[in-house]
Amino acid sequence: LIPPHTRPSPRRLHSAVATPELTKDEAGHLLGFGDASHEPSTLQQIDAACAARADALTSNDLQKLEEQIKAIDEELGPPVSPSGNVRRDSDGKDVVAVAAEFKRASPSKGDIALDADITDVASTYAKAGASIISVLTEPSKFSGSLEDLLSARRAAQKVAESTGKPRPAMLRKDFISRESQIIEARAYGADCILLIVACLTRSQLRDLVASCKRYQIQPLVEVHTEEEMQLALDTEGVEFIGINNRNLHSFKLDMSTTPRLMAAAAKHPNYSDELTFASLSGAAGRSDVDELNGSTRCVLVGEALMRAPDAGALVNELRYPSATVATKRVLAKVCGVTTAEDAILACRAGADLIGVINVAKSKRYVDAAQASDIVDAVRAFGEREQRWAPSSHGSLDAWADALRTATDRGRPLVFGVVQDQPLADVQKFVEGSGVDVIQLHGSESLEYAEALQVPHARVLHAEPSSDIDAAAADLAAAYEQVASAKCCLVLVDAAAAGEKSGGLGAPFDWRVADVLDAKHDIRGLVAGGLDAERVVDCAAAVPNAVGFDASSRLESETRTKDLTRVRAYVAAAKGK
Ligand SMILES: O=P(O)(O)OC[C@@H](O)[C@@H](O)c1c[nH]c2ccccc12
């Protein structure tokens, strides 16, 4: 152990990247290698701080940890094999093993679930059949701790004992470059630790893998580039490799990283069937797993599970092919959002569609600049770089599928609501705001709608009527007039007496929307005075609704959304 006063500062530690004595073979893969003026990335700073904390452990501390390992083994039994669990729980084709992650916060996303309870979450993951439970233990950027790891192990073990199923393996997710951190991991119940190749020299990786073996811990070796994959496979004793779709220096997510690196791995002389691979980061639903096409046996998921209203159900969805998940996903739209903060609040609550209103007389009016802030925030949340650019679809049902797919991984779209405004103004609004879809709330013509540079949504106004069938027929006829391959969605909303204003906060007779589905084959969102309570009845009345739209009843005061109400509404809309 290095005495405290000679310990290098975090800043200095990273100039190690540039030290001349390190050869290119040893350290050429490290960001900034050979560049004396290199400024450490966030990853390198976090890693250096973790190393400094590890170096501060005294031999006394380490001795206590060694004793704790004995106590833990006595209390909870020996470690299990993480890659063994993965291989047992996956079939190498369709069924993947899930590594479910507990993560309160992250440097790329900020707060995710600060008040999440580790025991609850770990029990849920264990009950749902996670093969591995990953626990972020880094304190400063991820708000984690070693205590979380141990609590998770205890919770998972309890579930295993009561169900008679094998327990998930525990992964310590941290920035590990010292043997002492491996000892800590083991003393707090880990079966597995993460070794990030982007943070380690070739010999550090080799030595740490060897330390793991001594402590009966399996390393999950994380790579993000072909070069790092090469290095991982060069290293003796590596059995379990994680391909991170996120670049930890830039935080950029690229889901094609996994198939690309798997192809690179297959060419390495040490590649064999005995190796187990996992895809890390960015997955949020089964469609992501489908895209992996069986290239890895395991998918590691954090954020999406931490945000899911029902994490256990999501573990199952991820594990099994979509065909076994029969129901179509319900879309929840939160309309009348006026600030970026409220937009994020709605995204976090699980909204798929965010509406901004560019209608001058609306209480919730926003101009193009305000709308643009909202679009930026929603895009950042969903890591979407550009406006949605779908191809045209011939039917509303095909469009609904396209909307489900586009918003599938917690990547909401923004709808800009307009009403009988000059076309040129709306085109300018589309340009200035970046909205994905224009929602037409007035009597805009077919030509007008088709002249827009983005797909549009149509609002059908249900007039109060005692004749449900006639009312539905009227709506169908009105839609016929303006049906277009660029219309991606219809919304059935209440009409004000004689005026098509929307945003009335009042429901209409929902049976009209049901008849519209049954007799006229038109399905869309149902809007008008919805909130958490009403949406349950509405969903029962319109079982084939594509989704629901709500605005005024989700507010704490005009123009401001209320988190509790938005959450309750989205969860209820989705039948949770
Ligand atoms: O929340 P996501 O996008 O599902 O990602 C989980 C996990 O892959 C990510 O947390 C992660 C991958 N590698 C890391 C290294 C350190 C900290 C965190 C990570």
XYZ file of N, CA and C in Angstrom, residues 361-443:
249
model
N -54.635 31.190 -28.367
C -55.639 31.432 -27.320
C -55.579 30.390 -26.178
N -54.707 29.408 -26.307
C -54.642 28.391 -25.253
C -53.922 28.917 -24.017
N -54.393 28.478 -22.866
C -53.722 28.828 -21.607
C -52.335 28.206 -21.562
N -52.150 27.184 -22.382
C -50.877 26.458 -22.329
C -50.012 26.725 -23.548
N -50.258 27.907 -24.138
C -49.520 28.282 -25.350
C -48.003 28.297 -25.119
N -47.261 27.740 -26.057
C -45.807 27.952 -26.076
C -45.402 28.393 -27.482
N -44.387 29.243 -27.556
C -43.883 29.658 -28.864
C -42.819 28.665 -29.332
N -42.272 28.924 -30.503
C -41.324 27.961 -31.090
C -40.086 27.801 -30.212
N -39.631 28.887 -29.588
C -38.416 28.811 -28.767
C -38.663 27.951 -27.529
N -39.810 28.176 -26.885
C -40.148 27.355 -25.704
C -40.319 25.890 -26.108
N -40.983 25.696 -27.239
C -41.189 24.322 -27.718
C -39.847 23.669 -28.022
N -38.925 24.447 -28.546
C -37.611 23.920 -28.886
C -36.860 23.460 -27.635
N -36.988 24.211 -26.546
C -36.367 23.772 -25.279
C -36.937 22.426 -24.847
N -38.238 22.300 -25.011
C -38.910 21.055 -24.611
C -38.441 19.903 -25.509
N -38.386 20.160 -26.806
C -37.922 19.132 -27.752
C -36.499 18.707 -27.394
N -35.646 19.693 -27.118
C -34.249 19.365 -26.766
C -34.200 18.462 -25.531
N -34.996 18.804 -24.528
C -34.985 18.027 -23.284
C -35.488 16.608 -23.532
N -36.548 16.484 -24.316
C -37.119 15.157 -24.573
C -36.157 14.318 -25.410
N -35.498 14.970 -26.369
C -34.526 14.231 -27.186
C -33.353 13.779 -26.334
N -32.894 14.647 -25.449
C -31.765 14.269 -24.589
C -32.181 13.097 -23.711
N -33.395 13.161 -23.187
C -33.882 12.059 -22.340
C -33.856 10.743 -23.109
N -34.336 10.784 -24.342
C -34.446 9.541 -25.124
C -33.206 9.243 -25.936
N -32.176 10.080 -25.795
C -30.947 9.926 -26.576
C -31.282 9.807 -28.054
N -32.187 10.645 -28.492
C -32.576 10.696 -29.894
C -31.863 11.915 -30.472
N -31.145 11.715 -31.547
C -30.383 12.858 -32.041
C -31.166 13.739 -32.998
N -32.080 13.115 -33.700
C -32.798 13.865 -34.705
C -34.293 13.711 -34.548
N -34.984 14.551 -35.305
C -36.424 14.432 -35.397
C -36.774 13.034 -35.905
N -37.917 12.545 -35.443
C -38.433 11.252 -35.913
C -38.592 11.332 -37.427
N -38.094 10.320 -38.139
C -38.198 10.359 -39.597
C -38.762 9.040 -40.105
N -40.061 8.826 -39.912
C -40.650 7.542 -40.309
C -40.936 7.524 -41.808
N -41.048 6.323 -42.368
C -41.576 6.252 -43.724
C -43.096 6.316 -43.620
N -43.754 6.591 -44.718
C -45.214 6.675 -44.678
C -45.827 5.294 -44.487
N -46.980 5.268 -43.842
C -47.662 3.994 -43.652
C -49.076 4.105 -44.190
N -49.569 2.991 -44.719
C -50.862 3.010 -45.376
C -52.042 3.014 -44.430
N -51.838 2.526 -43.207
C -52.995 2.430 -42.321
C -52.672 3.016 -40.957
N -53.723 3.390 -40.256
C -53.525 3.922 -38.901
C -52.917 2.860 -37.986
N -53.278 1.599 -38.205
C -52.706 0.544 -37.357
C -51.204 0.400 -37.589
N -50.794 0.508 -38.860
C -49.358 0.428 -39.146
C -48.638 1.629 -38.526
N -49.291 2.784 -38.596
C -48.702 3.969 -37.963
C -48.602 3.784 -36.446
N -49.628 3.175 -35.862
C -49.600 2.982 -34.402
C -48.430 2.095 -34.016
N -48.182 1.061 -34.837
C -47.015 0.205 -34.571
C -45.720 1.009 -34.697
N -45.676 1.873 -35.709
C -44.471 2.693 -35.907
C -44.259 3.611 -34.699
N -45.350 4.148 -34.177
C -45.224 5.011 -32.985
C -44.763 4.208 -31.775
N -45.305 2.999 -31.644
C -44.881 2.144 -30.519
C -43.391 1.832 -30.629
N -42.977 1.496 -31.838
C -41.565 1.147 -32.019
C -40.673 2.362 -31.756
N -41.089 3.504 -32.278
C -40.247 4.709 -32.143
C -40.077 5.114 -30.682
N -41.127 4.906 -29.894
C -41.087 5.374 -28.504
C -40.728 4.247 -27.545
N -40.446 3.092 -28.125
C -40.333 1.861 -27.366
C -39.320 1.885 -26.234
N -38.147 2.423 -26.487
C -37.133 2.316 -25.445
C -37.097 3.559 -24.579
N -38.249 4.011 -24.137
C -38.264 5.218 -23.332
C -37.746 6.395 -24.137
N -38.190 6.462 -25.408
C -37.736 7.557 -26.267
C -38.938 8.331 -26.782
N -39.503 9.191 -25.939
C -40.743 9.880 -26.306
C -40.590 10.789 -27.531
N -41.742 11.046 -28.158
C -41.809 11.984 -29.285
C -42.577 13.223 -28.842
N -42.336 14.328 -29.547
C -43.052 15.563 -29.209
C -44.041 15.916 -30.313
N -45.289 16.140 -29.905
C -46.350 16.563 -30.812
C -46.575 18.066 -30.610
N -46.606 18.821 -31.704
C -46.929 20.242 -31.636
C -48.376 20.438 -32.052
N -49.174 21.006 -31.151
C -50.603 21.167 -31.420
C -50.866 22.539 -32.041
N -51.567 22.557 -33.179
C -51.938 23.817 -33.831
C -53.425 23.771 -34.170
N -53.982 24.953 -34.457
C -55.415 25.008 -34.783
C -55.698 26.117 -35.780
N -55.991 25.741 -37.000
C -56.385 26.698 -38.048
C -55.442 27.895 -38.158
N -54.151 27.632 -38.112
C -53.182 28.700 -38.287
C -52.684 28.695 -39.729
N -52.193 29.835 -40.233
C -51.663 29.827 -41.599
C -50.576 28.756 -41.744
N -50.624 28.052 -42.856
C -49.690 26.948 -43.092
C -48.239 27.394 -42.921
N -47.922 28.566 -43.454
C -46.534 29.038 -43.396
C -46.088 29.211 -41.941
N -46.999 29.675 -41.086
C -46.660 29.838 -39.662
C -46.355 28.483 -39.028
N -47.163 27.497 -39.391
C -46.972 26.172 -38.799
C -45.667 25.566 -39.309
N -45.391 25.774 -40.584
C -44.122 25.253 -41.133
C -42.934 25.890 -40.427
N -43.081 27.172 -40.139
C -42.013 27.867 -39.410
C -41.880 27.311 -37.993
N -43.042 27.034 -37.386
C -43.033 26.463 -36.033
C -42.341 25.087 -36.032
N -42.625 24.296 -37.043
C -41.998 22.970 -37.142
C -40.479 23.132 -37.219
N -40.039 24.063 -38.060
C -38.596 24.298 -38.203
C -37.981 24.797 -36.898
N -38.637 25.782 -36.307
C -38.072 26.451 -35.130
C -38.089 25.590 -33.878
N -39.051 24.676 -33.796
C -39.211 23.917 -32.554
C -38.599 22.523 -32.641
N -38.611 21.924 -33.832
C -38.108 20.554 -33.970
C -39.125 19.485 -33.596
N -40.400 19.859 -33.444
C -41.399 18.844 -33.056
C -41.441 17.709 -34.090
N -41.802 16.521 -33.619
C -41.794 15.342 -34.481
C -43.063 15.221 -35.314
N -44.165 15.680 -34.740
C -45.477 15.493 -35.362
C -46.280 16.773 -35.132
N -47.104 17.141 -36.111
C -48.043 18.249 -35.894
C -49.431 17.674 -35.671
N -50.025 18.107 -34.587
C -51.377 17.649 -34.247
C -52.366 18.723 -34.665
N -53.235 18.390 -35.618
C -54.158 19.365 -36.188
C -55.462 19.353 -35.399
N -55.774 20.507 -34.842
C -56.917 20.577 -33.947
C -58.099 21.319 -34.536
N -57.966 21.788 -35.789
C -59.057 22.595 -36.353
C -59.646 21.948 -37.575
N -59.942 22.785 -38.580
C -60.557 22.256 -39.804
C -59.556 22.271 -40.946
